[in-house]
Coordinates of C-alpha atoms and ligand atoms in Angstrom, one line a residue:
X18 CA 0.0 0.0 0.0
X19 CA 1.1 3.6 -0.6
X20 CA 2.2 4.9 2.8
X21 CA 0.3 7.9 4.2
X22 CA 3.5 9.8 4.9
X23 CA 5.1 9.4 1.4
X24 CA 3.2 10.2 -1.7
X25 CA 3.6 7.5 -4.4
X26 CA 3.8 8.6 -8.0
X27 CA 3.4 5.6 -10.3
X28 CA 4.6 6.1 -13.9
X29 CA 3.3 3.8 -16.6
X30 CA 5.7 3.3 -19.5
X31 CA 9.4 3.3 -19.9
X32 CA 9.6 5.3 -23.1
X33 CA 10.4 9.0 -23.6
X34 CA 7.5 10.3 -21.6
X35 CA 7.8 8.0 -18.6
X36 CA 11.5 7.8 -18.3
X37 CA 12.1 11.5 -18.4
X38 CA 9.2 12.3 -16.1
X39 CA 10.9 9.8 -13.6
X40 CA 14.3 11.5 -14.2
X41 CA 13.0 15.0 -13.5
X42 CA 11.0 13.8 -10.4
X43 CA 14.0 12.0 -9.1
X44 CA 16.1 15.2 -9.4
X45 CA 13.6 17.5 -7.8
X46 CA 11.3 15.6 -5.5
X47 CA 12.2 15.3 -1.9
X48 CA 12.1 12.3 0.4
X49 CA 8.4 12.7 0.7
X50 CA 7.8 11.3 -2.8
X51 CA 8.2 7.7 -3.8
X52 CA 8.6 7.2 -7.6
X53 CA 7.7 3.9 -9.2
X54 CA 8.1 3.3 -12.9
X55 CA 6.3 0.3 -14.4
X56 CA 7.3 -0.9 -17.9
X57 CA 7.4 -4.0 -20.0
X58 CA 11.2 -4.0 -20.4
X59 CA 14.0 -3.1 -18.1
X60 CA 15.5 -0.7 -20.7
X61 CA 14.6 2.5 -22.5
X62 CA 14.5 2.3 -26.3
X63 CA 15.5 5.4 -28.1
X64 CA 13.1 4.9 -31.0
X65 CA 14.7 7.4 -33.5
X66 CA 17.7 5.1 -33.6
X67 CA 15.7 2.0 -34.5
X68 CA 16.3 2.4 -38.3
X69 CA 20.1 2.4 -37.6
X70 CA 19.7 -0.8 -35.6
X71 CA 17.8 -2.3 -38.5
X72 CA 20.6 -1.2 -40.8
X73 CA 23.3 -2.7 -38.6
X74 CA 25.3 0.5 -37.8
X75 CA 24.3 0.3 -34.1
X76 CA 24.3 -2.9 -32.1
X77 CA 20.9 -3.5 -30.5
X78 CA 22.3 -3.7 -26.9
X79 CA 24.2 -0.4 -27.4
X80 CA 21.2 1.6 -28.5
X81 CA 19.1 1.0 -25.3
X82 CA 19.6 2.3 -21.8
X83 CA 19.0 0.1 -18.7
X84 CA 16.4 1.8 -16.6
X85 CA 17.8 0.8 -13.2
X86 CA 21.1 2.4 -14.1
X87 CA 19.6 5.6 -15.6
X88 CA 17.1 6.1 -12.8
X89 CA 18.8 5.5 -9.4
X90 CA 16.3 6.1 -6.6
X91 CA 13.4 5.2 -8.8
X92 CA 11.7 1.8 -8.1
X93 CA 11.6 0.1 -11.5
X94 CA 9.0 -2.6 -11.8
X95 CA 9.3 -4.7 -15.0
X96 CA 5.8 -5.9 -15.5
X97 CA 2.9 -6.0 -18.0
X98 CA 0.3 -3.5 -17.1
X99 CA -3.1 -5.2 -17.4
X100 CA -5.7 -2.8 -16.0
X101 CA -6.2 0.5 -14.2
X102 CA -8.8 1.1 -11.6
X103 CA -9.0 4.9 -11.4
X104 CA -11.7 4.7 -8.7
X105 CA -9.6 2.6 -6.3
X106 CA -6.4 4.3 -7.5
X107 CA -4.6 1.0 -8.3
X108 CA -2.8 -0.4 -11.3
X109 CA -3.0 -4.2 -11.9
X110 CA 0.1 -5.8 -13.4
X111 CA 1.6 -9.2 -14.0
X112 CA 5.2 -9.6 -13.0
X113 CA 7.9 -11.8 -14.5
X114 CA 7.2 -15.5 -13.9
X115 CA 4.7 -14.8 -11.1
X116 CA 1.2 -16.2 -11.6
X117 CA -1.7 -13.9 -10.9
X118 CA -2.2 -10.2 -10.8
X119 CA -0.3 -7.8 -8.5
X120 CA -2.0 -4.6 -7.4
X121 CA 0.0 -1.4 -7.2
X122 CA -1.6 1.6 -5.4
X123 CA -0.8 5.1 -6.4
X124 CA -1.4 8.7 -5.2
X125 CA -0.5 10.2 -8.5
X126 CA -0.6 8.3 -11.8
X127 CA 1.3 9.2 -15.0
X128 CA 0.2 7.4 -18.2
X129 CA 2.9 7.3 -20.8
X130 CA 2.2 4.0 -22.7
X131 CA 2.8 5.3 -26.2
X132 CA 1.0 3.8 -29.1
X133 CA 0.8 0.4 -30.7
X134 CA 0.9 -0.7 -34.3
X135 CA -2.5 -1.7 -35.7
X136 CA -2.4 -3.0 -39.3
X137 CA -5.8 -4.7 -39.1
X138 CA -7.3 -2.3 -41.7
X139 CA -5.3 -3.8 -44.5
X140 CA -6.2 -7.5 -45.1
X141 CA -3.3 -9.8 -44.4
X142 CA -0.8 -7.1 -43.5
X143 CA -0.7 -7.8 -39.8
X144 CA 0.4 -11.4 -40.5
X145 CA 2.8 -10.5 -43.3
X146 CA 4.6 -7.3 -42.4
X147 CA 7.4 -6.6 -40.0
X148 CA 7.0 -3.5 -37.8
X149 CA 9.4 -1.0 -36.4
X150 CA 8.4 -0.1 -32.9
X151 CA 10.8 -1.8 -30.6
X152 CA 14.5 -2.8 -30.5
X153 CA 13.7 -6.5 -31.3
X154 CA 11.6 -5.3 -34.3
X155 CA 14.6 -3.5 -35.7
X156 CA 16.9 -6.4 -35.0
X157 CA 14.4 -8.8 -36.6
X158 CA 14.4 -6.6 -39.8
X159 CA 18.2 -6.7 -39.9
X160 CA 18.2 -10.4 -39.6
X161 CA 15.4 -10.9 -42.2
X162 CA 17.3 -8.8 -44.7
X163 CA 20.5 -10.8 -44.2
X164 CA 18.6 -14.0 -44.2
X165 CA 17.1 -13.1 -47.6
X166 CA 20.6 -12.4 -49.0
X167 CA 21.7 -15.8 -47.7
X168 CA 18.7 -17.6 -49.3
X169 CA 19.0 -15.7 -52.6
X170 CA 22.6 -16.5 -52.9
X171 CA 21.7 -20.2 -52.7
X172 CA 18.6 -20.4 -54.9
X173 CA 18.4 -20.3 -58.7
X174 CA 14.6 -20.3 -59.0
X175 CA 13.9 -16.9 -60.6
X176 CA 10.6 -15.9 -58.9
X177 CA 12.0 -17.0 -55.5
X178 CA 15.1 -14.9 -56.1
X179 CA 13.1 -11.9 -57.1
X180 CA 11.0 -12.2 -54.0
X181 CA 14.0 -12.6 -51.7
X182 CA 15.7 -9.6 -53.2
X183 CA 12.8 -7.2 -53.1
X184 CA 12.6 -5.1 -49.9
X185 CA 9.4 -3.1 -49.4
X186 CA 8.7 -0.4 -46.8
X187 CA 5.2 0.9 -46.5
X188 CA 4.9 4.5 -45.2
X189 CA 6.8 7.6 -46.4
X190 CA 7.0 9.4 -43.0
X191 CA 10.2 9.7 -41.0
X192 CA 10.2 6.1 -39.9
X193 CA 9.6 4.7 -43.4
X194 CA 12.1 6.9 -45.1
X195 CA 14.8 6.3 -42.5
X196 CA 14.1 2.5 -42.6
X197 CA 14.3 2.2 -46.4
X198 CA 17.5 4.3 -46.4
X199 CA 19.1 2.0 -43.8
X200 CA 17.9 -1.3 -45.4
X201 CA 19.3 -0.2 -48.7
X202 CA 22.6 0.7 -47.1
X203 CA 22.8 -2.6 -45.3
X204 CA 22.1 -4.5 -48.5
X205 CA 24.6 -2.4 -50.5
X206 CA 27.3 -2.8 -48.0
X207 CA 26.7 -6.6 -47.6
X208 CA 26.5 -7.5 -51.3
X209 CA 30.3 -8.0 -51.7
X210 CA 30.0 -11.1 -49.6
X211 CA 27.3 -12.7 -51.8
X212 CA 29.0 -13.5 -55.1
X213 CA 25.8 -15.1 -56.6
X214 CA 23.7 -11.9 -56.3
X215 CA 24.0 -9.1 -58.9
X216 CA 23.4 -5.5 -57.7
X217 CA 20.8 -5.1 -60.4
X218 CA 18.7 -7.9 -58.9
X219 CA 18.0 -5.8 -55.8
X220 CA 14.8 -3.8 -55.5
X221 CA 14.1 -1.5 -52.6
X222 CA 10.6 0.1 -52.7
X223 CA 9.1 2.8 -50.6
X224 CA 5.3 3.0 -50.8
X225 CA 3.6 6.2 -49.8
X226 CA -0.1 6.9 -49.7
X227 CA 0.2 10.6 -50.1
X228 CA 1.5 12.8 -53.0
X229 CA 5.0 13.2 -51.4
X230 CA 7.3 11.6 -48.8
X231 CA 8.1 13.3 -45.5
X232 CA 5.0 15.4 -45.3
X233 CA 6.3 16.8 -41.9
X234 CA 9.1 18.6 -43.7
X235 CA 9.1 21.6 -46.1
X236 CA 8.4 20.5 -49.6
X237 CA 11.8 21.3 -51.1
X238 CA 13.6 19.2 -48.4
X239 CA 11.2 16.3 -49.0
X240 CA 11.9 16.7 -52.8
X241 CA 15.6 16.6 -52.1
X242 CA 15.2 13.5 -49.9
X243 CA 13.2 11.8 -52.6
X244 CA 15.9 12.6 -55.2
X245 CA 18.6 11.3 -53.0
X246 CA 16.8 8.0 -52.4
X247 CA 16.0 7.6 -56.1
X248 CA 19.6 8.3 -57.0
X249 CA 20.6 5.3 -54.8
X250 CA 18.2 3.1 -56.7
X251 CA 15.2 3.2 -54.2
X252 CA 11.9 3.2 -56.1
X253 CA 9.3 5.6 -54.5
X254 CA 5.7 4.9 -55.3
X255 CA 3.6 7.9 -54.4
X256 CA -0.2 8.1 -54.2
X257 CA -0.1 4.4 -53.7
X258 CA -2.2 2.5 -51.2
X259 CA -1.6 -1.0 -50.1
X260 CA -4.8 -2.9 -50.5
X261 CA -3.8 -6.4 -49.3
X262 CA -0.9 -8.4 -48.2
X263 CA -0.7 -11.9 -49.7
X264 CA 1.6 -14.9 -49.1
X265 CA 3.7 -13.6 -52.0
X266 CA 3.9 -9.9 -51.1
X267 CA 1.6 -7.0 -51.4
X268 CA -1.1 -5.7 -53.7
X269 CA -1.4 -2.0 -54.4
X270 CA -4.2 0.0 -55.8
X271 CA -2.1 0.6 -59.0
X272 CA 0.2 -1.7 -60.8
X273 CA 0.9 -5.4 -60.6
X274 CA 1.3 -7.2 -57.2
X275 CA 4.8 -6.9 -55.7
X276 CA 6.4 -10.2 -54.7
X277 CA 8.6 -9.5 -51.7
X278 CA 9.8 -11.6 -48.8
X279 CA 10.5 -8.5 -46.7
X280 CA 7.7 -6.1 -46.1
X281 CA 8.0 -3.5 -43.4
X282 CA 5.0 -1.5 -42.3
X283 CA 6.0 1.9 -41.0
X284 CA 2.3 2.9 -40.6
X285 CA -0.6 2.1 -38.4
X286 CA 0.0 4.0 -35.1
X287 CA -3.0 3.4 -32.9
X288 CA -4.0 3.7 -29.2
X289 CA -3.2 0.6 -27.1
X290 CA -6.3 -1.5 -26.2
X291 CA -5.6 -0.7 -22.5
X292 CA -5.9 3.0 -23.2
X293 CA -9.1 2.4 -25.3
X294 CA -10.6 0.5 -22.4
X295 CA -10.2 3.3 -19.9
X296 CA -13.2 5.4 -18.8
X297 CA -11.4 8.5 -20.0
X298 CA -12.2 11.0 -22.7
X299 CA -10.2 10.1 -25.9
X300 CA -9.7 12.6 -28.7
X301 CA -8.4 11.1 -32.0
X302 CA -7.5 8.0 -30.0
X303 CA -5.4 9.9 -27.5
X304 CA -6.2 10.7 -23.9
X305 CA -7.6 14.3 -23.6
X306 CA -5.5 16.4 -21.2
X307 CA -5.4 20.0 -20.4
X308 CA -2.5 22.3 -21.0
X309 CA -0.9 21.3 -17.7
X310 CA -1.1 17.6 -18.8
X311 CA -3.7 16.6 -16.3
X312 CA -6.3 14.2 -17.7
X313 CA -9.8 15.7 -18.1
X314 CA -12.0 15.0 -15.1
X315 CA -9.2 13.4 -13.0
X316 CA -7.4 15.2 -10.2
X317 CA -4.5 12.7 -9.8
X318 CA -4.0 11.3 -13.3
X319 CA -1.7 12.8 -15.9
X320 CA -0.7 11.8 -19.4
X321 CA 2.0 12.7 -21.9
X322 CA 3.8 11.5 -25.0
X323 CA 2.2 9.7 -27.9
X324 CA -0.9 8.6 -25.9
X325 CA -1.9 12.1 -24.9
X326 CA -3.7 14.8 -26.9
X327 CA -2.1 17.9 -25.6
X328 CA -3.3 21.4 -26.6
X329 CA -0.5 23.8 -27.5
X330 CA -1.3 27.3 -26.5
X331 CA -4.7 29.0 -26.3
X332 CA -7.3 28.3 -28.9
X333 CA -6.9 30.6 -31.8
X334 CA -10.5 31.0 -33.2
X335 CA -11.6 27.4 -33.4
X336 CA -8.1 26.3 -34.3
X337 CA -6.2 24.5 -31.6
X338 CA -2.8 23.1 -32.3
X339 CA -1.8 19.8 -30.5
X340 CA 1.5 18.4 -29.6
X341 CA 2.7 16.0 -32.3
X342 CA 3.7 12.4 -31.4
X343 CA 7.4 13.1 -31.4
X344 CA 10.2 12.3 -29.0
X345 CA 11.4 15.9 -28.8
X346 CA 7.9 16.9 -27.5
X347 CA 7.6 13.9 -25.1
X348 CA 11.0 14.9 -23.7
X349 CA 9.9 18.5 -23.0
X350 CA 6.4 17.4 -21.7
X351 CA 8.1 15.2 -19.1
X352 CA 9.8 18.2 -17.5
X353 CA 6.6 20.2 -17.2
X354 CA 4.6 17.2 -16.0
X355 CA 7.2 16.4 -13.3
X356 CA 7.1 20.0 -12.2
X357 CA 3.3 20.0 -12.1
X358 CA 3.0 16.9 -10.0
X359 CA 5.3 18.4 -7.4
X360 CA 3.4 21.7 -7.6
X361 CA 0.1 19.8 -7.2
X362 CA 1.4 17.9 -4.1
X363 CA 2.6 21.2 -2.6
X364 CA -0.6 23.1 -3.6
X365 CA 1.3 25.5 -5.8
X366 CA 0.0 26.7 -9.2
X367 CA 0.6 24.5 -12.3
X368 CA 2.5 25.4 -15.4
X369 CA 1.0 25.1 -18.9
X370 CA 3.1 23.2 -21.5
X371 CA 4.4 25.3 -24.2
X372 CA 7.0 24.3 -26.7
X373 CA 7.8 25.2 -30.3
X374 CA 9.7 22.5 -32.3
X375 CA 13.3 23.4 -32.9
X376 CA 13.0 21.7 -36.2
X377 CA 12.8 18.4 -37.9
X378 CA 15.5 16.1 -39.4
X379 CA 15.6 12.8 -41.2
X380 CA 18.6 10.6 -41.9
X381 CA 18.4 9.0 -45.4
X382 CA 21.2 6.4 -45.1
X383 CA 24.3 6.7 -47.3
X384 CA 25.7 9.6 -45.1
X385 CA 22.9 11.9 -46.3
X386 CA 20.1 13.6 -44.5
X387 CA 17.7 16.5 -44.5
X388 CA 17.0 19.0 -41.7
X389 CA 15.0 22.1 -41.0
X390 CA 16.6 23.6 -37.8
X391 CA 14.9 26.8 -36.6
X392 CA 14.1 27.7 -40.2
X393 CA 17.6 26.9 -41.5
X394 CA 17.3 24.2 -44.1
X395 CA 20.2 21.9 -44.7
X396 CA 20.6 18.7 -46.7
X397 CA 23.2 16.1 -47.6
X398 CA 26.2 15.3 -45.5
X399 CA 25.9 18.3 -43.1
X400 CA 22.3 17.3 -42.3
X401 CA 23.4 13.8 -41.6
X402 CA 26.1 14.9 -39.2
X403 CA 23.6 17.3 -37.5
X404 CA 21.1 14.4 -37.2
X405 CA 23.7 12.2 -35.5
X406 CA 25.0 14.9 -33.2
X407 CA 21.5 15.9 -32.1
X408 CA 20.4 12.4 -31.3
X409 CA 23.7 11.6 -29.6
X410 CA 23.2 14.6 -27.3
X411 CA 19.6 13.4 -26.5
X412 CA 20.6 9.8 -25.6
X413 CA 20.1 9.1 -21.9
X414 CA 23.3 8.2 -20.0
X415 CA 26.9 8.7 -20.8
X416 CA 27.5 5.0 -21.3
X417 CA 24.8 4.7 -24.0
X418 CA 26.2 7.8 -25.7
X419 CA 29.7 6.4 -25.8
X420 CA 28.5 3.0 -27.1
X421 CA 26.5 4.5 -29.9
X422 CA 29.3 7.0 -30.8
X423 CA 31.8 4.0 -30.9
X424 CA 29.4 2.0 -33.1
X425 CA 29.1 4.9 -35.5
X426 CA 32.9 5.5 -35.6
X427 CA 33.5 1.8 -36.2
X428 CA 30.9 1.9 -39.0
X429 CA 33.0 4.6 -40.8
X430 CA 36.1 2.5 -41.0
X431 CA 35.0 -1.2 -40.8
X432 CA 32.5 -3.3 -42.7
X433 CA 29.1 -4.0 -41.1
X434 CA 28.6 -7.4 -39.6
X435 CA 26.6 -9.8 -41.9
X436 CA 26.0 -12.4 -39.1
X437 CA 22.4 -13.4 -39.3
X438 CA 21.6 -14.1 -35.7
X439 CA 18.6 -16.2 -34.9
X440 CA 17.7 -16.8 -31.3
X441 CA 17.3 -20.4 -30.4
X442 CA 13.6 -21.0 -31.1
X443 CA 11.2 -23.7 -31.9
X444 CA 11.1 -24.7 -35.5
X445 CA 7.4 -23.9 -35.7
X446 CA 6.7 -20.9 -37.9
X447 CA 4.6 -19.4 -40.7
X448 CA 5.8 -20.6 -44.1
X449 CA 5.1 -18.6 -47.3
X450 CA 5.3 -20.3 -50.6
X451 CA 5.1 -19.0 -54.1
X452 CA 3.1 -20.9 -56.7
X453 CA 5.2 -23.9 -57.9
X454 CA 7.5 -24.0 -54.8
X455 CA 8.4 -27.6 -53.8
X456 CA 7.7 -27.8 -50.1
X457 CA 8.4 -31.4 -49.4
X458 CA 10.7 -33.6 -51.6
X459 CA 10.2 -37.3 -51.8
X460 CA 12.5 -39.2 -49.5
X461 CA 13.2 -36.1 -47.2
X462 CA 11.8 -36.1 -43.7
X463 CA 9.3 -33.2 -43.5
X464 CA 10.3 -32.7 -39.8
X465 CA 6.7 -31.8 -38.7
X466 CA 3.3 -31.0 -40.0
X467 CA 2.1 -28.1 -42.2
X468 CA -1.4 -26.7 -41.5
X469 CA -2.6 -24.7 -44.5
X470 CA -3.7 -21.2 -43.7
X471 CA -4.2 -19.8 -47.2
X472 CA -3.9 -20.9 -50.8
X473 CA -3.7 -24.5 -52.1
X474 CA -1.1 -27.2 -52.1
X475 CA -0.8 -30.4 -54.1
X476 CA 0.3 -33.6 -52.3
X477 CA 1.3 -36.5 -54.4
X478 CA 3.1 -39.8 -54.0
X479 CA 5.8 -41.2 -56.1
X480 CA 7.7 -39.2 -58.7
X481 CA 7.0 -35.4 -58.7
X482 CA 4.6 -34.8 -61.5
X483 CA 5.6 -31.2 -62.0
X484 CA 9.2 -32.3 -62.4
X485 CA 8.3 -35.2 -64.6
X486 CA 4.7 -35.1 -66.0
X487 CA 5.0 -38.4 -67.8
X488 CA 5.7 -40.2 -64.6
X489 CA 2.5 -39.2 -62.9
X490 CA 1.3 -42.3 -61.1
X491 CA -1.9 -41.1 -59.6
X492 CA -3.5 -37.6 -59.4
X493 CA -2.3 -35.6 -56.5
X494 CA -4.7 -34.5 -53.8
X495 CA -5.4 -30.9 -53.1
X496 CA -5.0 -29.5 -49.6
X497 CA -6.5 -26.1 -48.8
X498 CA -7.0 -23.9 -45.7
X499 CA -7.6 -26.0 -42.6
X500 CA -6.0 -29.1 -44.2
X501 CA -2.6 -30.5 -43.3
X502 CA 0.3 -32.4 -44.8
X503 CA 3.8 -33.6 -43.8
X504 CA 4.0 -35.8 -40.7
X505 CA 0.8 -37.7 -40.0
X506 CA -1.0 -36.3 -36.9
X507 CA -1.6 -39.8 -35.5
X508 CA 2.1 -40.4 -35.1
X509 CA 2.3 -43.0 -37.9
X510 CA 5.4 -43.2 -40.0
X511 CA 5.8 -40.4 -42.6
X512 CA 5.5 -41.8 -46.1
X513 CA 8.9 -41.5 -47.7
X514 CA 7.8 -41.0 -51.3
X515 CA 5.4 -38.0 -50.7
X516 CA 6.0 -34.7 -52.4
X517 CA 4.2 -31.4 -51.8
X518 CA 4.1 -28.4 -54.1
X519 CA 2.2 -25.0 -53.8
X520 CA -0.4 -24.8 -56.5
X521 CA -0.7 -21.1 -55.9
X522 CA 0.9 -18.5 -53.6
X523 CA 0.1 -20.0 -50.3
X524 CA 0.8 -20.0 -46.6
X525 CA 1.0 -22.8 -44.0
X526 CA 1.8 -22.9 -40.4
X527 CA 4.6 -25.4 -39.8
X528 CA 4.6 -27.2 -36.5
X529 CA 8.0 -28.9 -35.8
X530 CA 8.2 -32.5 -34.6
X531 CA 9.2 -31.5 -31.0
X532 CA 6.3 -29.0 -30.7
X533 CA 3.9 -31.6 -32.1
X534 CA 5.0 -34.1 -29.5
X535 CA 4.5 -31.5 -26.7
X536 CA 1.0 -30.7 -28.1
X537 CA 0.1 -34.4 -28.2
X538 CA 1.2 -34.7 -24.6
X539 CA -0.8 -31.7 -23.5
X540 CA -3.9 -32.7 -25.4
X541 CA -3.7 -36.2 -23.9
X542 CA -3.6 -34.7 -20.4
X543 CA -6.4 -32.3 -21.2
X544 CA -8.4 -35.2 -22.6
X545 CA -7.8 -37.3 -19.4
X546 CA -9.0 -34.4 -17.2
X547 CA -12.1 -33.9 -19.3
X548 CA -12.8 -37.6 -19.0
X549 CA -12.4 -37.4 -15.2
X550 CA -9.5 -39.8 -15.2
X551 CA -7.2 -39.3 -12.2
X552 CA -4.0 -37.4 -12.8
X553 CA -0.9 -39.1 -11.6
Ligands
LIG612 C1 11.1 4.0 -35.7 C2 10.7 5.3 -35.0 C3 11.5 6.5 -35.3 C4 11.2 7.7 -34.7 N1 11.9 8.8 -35.0 C5 11.7 9.9 -34.4 C6 12.5 11.1 -34.6 O1 13.4 11.0 -35.5 N2 12.2 12.2 -34.0 C7 11.2 12.3 -33.0 O2 11.0 13.4 -32.4 N3 10.4 11.2 -32.8 C8 10.6 10.1 -33.4 N4 9.8 9.0 -33.2 C9 8.6 9.1 -32.3 C10 9.1 9.0 -30.8 O3 9.9 7.9 -30.7 C11 7.8 8.9 -30.0 O4 7.1 10.1 -30.1 C12 8.2 8.7 -28.5 O5 8.8 7.5 -28.3 C13 6.9 8.7 -27.6 O6 7.3 8.5 -26.3 P1 6.2 7.8 -25.3 O7 6.8 7.8 -24.0 O8 4.9 8.4 -25.5 O9 6.0 6.3 -25.9 P2 7.1 5.2 -26.1 O10 8.5 5.7 -26.3 O11 6.5 4.3 -27.2 O12 7.1 4.4 -24.7 C14 5.9 3.6 -24.3 C15 6.5 2.7 -23.2 O13 5.4 2.0 -22.6 C16 5.6 0.6 -22.5 N5 4.4 -0.1 -22.5 C17 3.3 0.1 -23.3 N6 2.3 -0.7 -23.0 C18 2.7 -1.4 -21.9 C19 2.1 -2.3 -21.0 N7 0.8 -2.8 -21.2 N8 2.7 -2.8 -19.9 C20 4.0 -2.4 -19.7 N9 4.7 -1.5 -20.5 C21 4.0 -1.0 -21.5 C22 6.5 0.3 -23.7 O14 7.2 -0.9 -23.6 C23 7.4 1.6 -23.8 O15 8.5 1.4 -22.9 C24 10.1 7.8 -33.8 C25 9.3 6.6 -33.5 C26 9.6 5.4 -34.1 C27 8.8 4.2 -33.8

């Protein structure tokens, strides 16, 4: 329970808003205030650097800051926040390996949970696309790109090669532009190690719904950025919406479908379900707060960062400007919010949040960038240097700054690592096949079962009819969504002469032999319980 003597401030979220609120409180609050920060991870992710992690110029561990080191004196709780009870003034969380819900009481609550990626509006995209929100997302993209180069180097099948060597980023805002720039740079720098891939086989495509990229920047800088990207061979498709994602790639409103193994969605920011479930007023999916960052209708609840709708200045006619979802704003909001919580606890007047952006910048990869700093517009190499220096200065903690600076210096003189690091994981995964792909060869152990989720497969016995039509012994059977092939589910021996080929672009969920055995064991147990049989 929060003690009566000390006031407990509970901060939800370990991103820009939460961490810097905790930092300012820790600096300025006296011993009468206890600060608790609850977040999913025990580190802070500096999101503007994620494209560089995806591009391999920063190691993932170097681009994050451990919360316990950066926030001495703050009680850091690594937990999943499940529910808020604003009436009882409690937060419900699940902690590490502990079963059950833990209740954390608060006197003052700060909500800084950011936003989530929601791709549900485009059919198939959520299953198909990689996203760029967290450090593991960025690392995953890097590994996927390198994995595609490895596979393309080994395969001679033309459509498969094309798909593996096509890299698509959807969304032409900062995140999308910086990601495509870094992906292209990673591929370009890695190609010398892949003798079987020609540079002209690589396609990098940026898809933007609107008429230009970087709508946040003045038009001439955005035009410059587009020229730079095009000069490096990046295709930019403007006024193009993605209508669906398929096993093979994506379908756009204009032009033929694009076969691509790597599709990154830099779109779809949306409020987290937890935020939507709160009995709080939302405006444009964000929590409505006043200019002092206090949540409407709540005395002891505050919000900032991407999940808050913060008015900037007094209404001008009916026009009110709102703080954009940017790190530089969350960083400043945190200072005002911390000051206001302390003022509120001491019955002093609150301060309104006011901040004018100092400018905007984007790194384009290839040592080039664009920037508009207090009206001064720069581009090319100077903008790239300004971008790096600015973000280096914002990074929390000297150790993180030194590590990122060292990574960047190393990147100037040494080649990037092309190690494709895959965490030890179960073999089970989603498998995408292009029409004609041979999934199981006769005589090869399939290693598990494939459950078809989309498309159609042909399963035959004996010689592969597609490889040798004259040798067709019996017509192959078709297996569509819901069906399965590979290892028999009843544990019988796998036929050794079976082959499977995708009839059309298709997906299946592959369940490895080990997982299958675990599933069988669990379902046997569940079955016994349902039958009322005694458990040993
Ligand atoms: C790839 C990328 C590039 C960007 N580049 C720039 C840029 O160049 N310049 C700029 O100004 N801005 C940039 N931004 C935007 C900027 O990063 C955000 O505006 C900023 O991070 C918002 O801070 P926040 O604290 O609101 O949310 P976040 O930083 O997203 O933090 C939210 C925190 O809450 C935690 N959390 C959420 N839900 C739960 C839960 N249920 N339980 C436990 N913990 C939870 C998360 O793990 C996270 O730690 C970029 C964003 C991205 C994704």
